[in-house]
CSV table of C-alpha atoms in Angstrom, one decimal:
chain,number,residue,atom,x,y,z
I,10,UNK,CA,0.0,0.0,0.0
I,11,UNK,CA,1.2,3.5,-0.8
I,12,UNK,CA,0.4,6.5,1.3
I,13,UNK,CA,1.5,9.6,-0.5
I,14,UNK,CA,0.2,13.0,0.9
I,15,UNK,CA,1.0,16.7,0.1
I,16,UNK,CA,2.2,18.8,3.0
I,17,UNK,CA,-0.8,21.1,4.0
I,18,UNK,CA,1.3,24.2,4.4
I,19,UNK,CA,3.7,23.5,1.4
I,20,UNK,CA,4.5,26.3,-1.2
I,21,UNK,CA,4.3,25.4,-4.7
I,22,UNK,CA,7.9,24.4,-5.2
I,23,UNK,CA,7.7,22.0,-2.2
I,24,UNK,CA,4.4,20.7,-3.4
I,25,UNK,CA,5.8,19.9,-6.9
I,26,UNK,CA,9.0,18.5,-5.4
I,27,UNK,CA,6.8,16.0,-3.3
I,28,UNK,CA,4.5,15.3,-6.2
I,29,UNK,CA,7.6,14.4,-8.4
I,30,UNK,CA,9.2,12.3,-5.7
I,31,UNK,CA,5.9,10.3,-5.2
I,32,UNK,CA,5.5,9.8,-9.0
I,33,UNK,CA,9.1,8.9,-9.4
I,34,UNK,CA,8.7,6.3,-6.6
I,35,UNK,CA,5.4,4.8,-8.0
I,36,UNK,CA,6.6,4.6,-11.7
I,37,UNK,CA,10.3,3.7,-11.2
I,38,UNK,CA,10.9,0.2,-12.3
I,39,UNK,CA,7.2,-0.2,-13.8
I,40,UNK,CA,7.3,-0.8,-17.7
I,41,UNK,CA,3.6,-0.6,-18.1
I,42,UNK,CA,2.7,2.9,-19.5
I,43,UNK,CA,-1.0,2.8,-18.7
I,44,UNK,CA,-0.4,1.6,-15.1
I,45,UNK,CA,2.1,4.6,-14.7
I,46,UNK,CA,-0.2,7.1,-16.4
I,47,UNK,CA,-3.1,6.0,-14.0
I,48,UNK,CA,-0.9,6.3,-10.9
I,49,UNK,CA,0.3,9.8,-12.0
I,50,UNK,CA,-3.3,11.0,-12.7
I,51,UNK,CA,-4.3,9.8,-9.2
I,52,UNK,CA,-1.2,11.5,-7.5
I,53,UNK,CA,-2.2,14.8,-9.4
I,54,UNK,CA,-5.8,14.5,-8.2
I,55,UNK,CA,-4.5,14.0,-4.6
I,56,UNK,CA,-1.8,16.6,-4.7
I,57,UNK,CA,-3.1,19.6,-6.5
I,58,UNK,CA,-6.1,21.5,-5.1
I,59,UNK,CA,-8.9,23.1,-7.3
I,60,UNK,CA,-8.9,20.3,-10.1
I,61,UNK,CA,-11.9,19.0,-11.8
I,62,UNK,CA,-10.0,16.8,-14.2
I,63,UNK,CA,-6.4,15.3,-14.3
I,64,UNK,CA,-5.2,12.9,-16.9
I,65,UNK,CA,-3.7,11.9,-20.2
I,66,UNK,CA,-4.5,11.8,-23.8
I,67,UNK,CA,-2.4,9.5,-25.8
I,68,UNK,CA,-1.5,10.0,-29.5
I,69,UNK,CA,-2.9,7.2,-31.5
I,70,UNK,CA,-2.5,7.6,-35.2
I,71,UNK,CA,-3.3,11.2,-36.0
I,72,UNK,CA,-5.5,12.0,-33.0
I,73,UNK,CA,-5.4,12.2,-29.3
I,74,UNK,CA,-7.3,9.4,-27.4
I,75,UNK,CA,-8.4,9.5,-23.9
I,76,UNK,CA,-6.0,7.7,-21.4
I,77,UNK,CA,-6.0,7.3,-17.7
I,78,UNK,CA,-7.6,10.1,-15.8
I,79,UNK,CA,-9.3,11.4,-12.6
I,80,UNK,CA,-12.6,13.3,-12.8
I,81,UNK,CA,-15.9,13.2,-14.7
I,82,UNK,CA,-16.1,11.3,-18.0
I,83,UNK,CA,-14.3,13.0,-20.8
I,84,UNK,CA,-14.1,13.7,-24.6
I,85,UNK,CA,-12.7,10.4,-26.1
I,86,UNK,CA,-11.0,11.7,-29.2
I,87,UNK,CA,-9.4,15.0,-30.0
I,88,UNK,CA,-8.0,16.1,-33.4
I,89,UNK,CA,-4.5,17.4,-33.3
I,90,UNK,CA,-4.7,21.4,-33.4
I,91,UNK,CA,-8.2,21.4,-31.9
I,92,UNK,CA,-9.0,22.8,-28.4
I,93,UNK,CA,-6.4,23.2,-25.8
I,94,UNK,CA,-5.2,19.6,-25.9
I,95,UNK,CA,-4.9,19.3,-29.6
I,96,UNK,CA,-3.1,22.7,-29.8
I,97,UNK,CA,-0.6,21.7,-27.1
I,98,UNK,CA,0.1,18.4,-29.2
I,99,UNK,CA,0.2,20.2,-32.6
I,100,UNK,CA,2.7,23.0,-31.3
I,101,UNK,CA,4.5,20.7,-28.7
I,102,UNK,CA,4.3,23.7,-26.3
I,103,UNK,CA,2.7,24.0,-22.8
I,104,UNK,CA,-0.6,25.8,-23.2
I,105,UNK,CA,-1.5,27.7,-20.0
I,106,UNK,CA,-5.2,29.1,-20.3
I,107,UNK,CA,-6.5,31.4,-17.6
I,108,UNK,CA,-9.9,31.5,-19.1
I,109,UNK,CA,-11.0,28.5,-21.3
I,110,UNK,CA,-14.0,30.4,-22.6
I,111,UNK,CA,-11.8,32.9,-24.2
I,112,UNK,CA,-9.7,30.2,-26.0
I,113,UNK,CA,-10.6,29.9,-29.7
I,114,UNK,CA,-12.0,26.4,-30.3
I,115,UNK,CA,-12.1,25.3,-26.7
I,116,UNK,CA,-13.6,21.9,-26.5
I,117,UNK,CA,-16.0,21.8,-23.3
I,118,UNK,CA,-15.9,18.2,-22.1
I,119,UNK,CA,-17.0,19.5,-18.7
I,120,UNK,CA,-18.9,22.9,-18.6
I,121,UNK,CA,-17.5,23.4,-15.1
I,122,UNK,CA,-13.9,23.8,-16.3
I,123,UNK,CA,-12.8,27.5,-16.2
I,124,UNK,CA,-9.0,27.1,-16.6
I,125,UNK,CA,-6.7,24.5,-18.1
I,126,UNK,CA,-3.1,23.6,-18.4
I,127,UNK,CA,-1.9,21.1,-21.0
I,128,UNK,CA,1.7,19.8,-21.4
I,129,UNK,CA,3.0,17.7,-24.4
I,130,UNK,CA,4.8,14.7,-23.6
I,131,UNK,CA,7.6,14.2,-26.1
I,132,UNK,CA,10.1,11.4,-25.9
I,133,UNK,CA,13.1,11.0,-28.4
I,134,UNK,CA,11.4,13.5,-30.5
I,135,UNK,CA,8.1,11.8,-30.8
I,136,UNK,CA,4.9,13.1,-29.4
I,137,UNK,CA,3.5,10.4,-26.9
I,138,UNK,CA,0.5,12.5,-25.8
I,139,UNK,CA,-0.5,15.3,-23.4
I,140,UNK,CA,-1.1,15.8,-19.7
I,141,UNK,CA,-4.2,17.8,-19.2
I,142,UNK,CA,-5.4,19.5,-16.0
I,143,UNK,CA,-8.6,21.4,-15.6
I,144,UNK,CA,-10.0,23.7,-12.9
I,145,UNK,CA,-13.3,25.1,-12.1
I,146,UNK,CA,-11.5,28.3,-11.0
I,147,UNK,CA,-10.4,30.8,-13.6
I,148,UNK,CA,-6.7,31.5,-13.6
I,149,UNK,CA,-5.9,28.5,-11.4
I,150,UNK,CA,-2.6,27.6,-13.0
I,151,UNK,CA,0.3,29.9,-13.4
I,152,UNK,CA,4.1,29.8,-14.5
I,153,UNK,CA,5.0,27.9,-11.2
I,154,UNK,CA,2.5,25.2,-12.1
I,155,UNK,CA,3.8,25.0,-15.5
I,156,UNK,CA,7.4,24.6,-14.3
I,157,UNK,CA,6.4,22.1,-11.8
I,158,UNK,CA,4.4,20.0,-14.3
I,159,UNK,CA,7.2,20.1,-16.9
I,160,UNK,CA,9.6,18.8,-14.3
I,161,UNK,CA,7.2,15.9,-13.6
I,162,UNK,CA,6.9,15.2,-17.3
I,163,UNK,CA,10.8,15.1,-17.5
I,164,UNK,CA,10.7,12.4,-14.9
I,165,UNK,CA,7.7,10.2,-16.0
I,166,UNK,CA,7.9,10.8,-19.9
I,167,UNK,CA,10.2,7.9,-20.5
I,168,UNK,CA,7.9,5.7,-18.3
I,169,UNK,CA,4.9,6.4,-20.3
I,170,UNK,CA,6.1,6.1,-23.8
């Protein structure tokens, strides 16, 4: 049994360091990418406040397909270049969106989502998929979240490809 928990009084740097440490412990030595994505999605859900969705979309052929996640049921397939996830996949750049309703072409899988951050997962020059986090709070994510999640992807990326 694993018992990972964030420190209640942790600043973001400490929170992400603890999250990355937990993800490293859970995924280290496990070769199954789906199992690793599932555990990381669960950790994100547990560690990060004010989320209503946390999980992965995998690149399958020329579209993103729903992977392991925590939250309400989600859109199953997303074309590259469409919505926040498709844009992150197409550009291979982190998309930090303070207000999803202002994002051109936003795909509303959950009407409660107000802000979103999506990070591409790229290994050996190949797009594997994206990590997607949604919040019901406008401007929930900032550059500290982007940096922390990019550091997380650097550790787990090879374990989910």
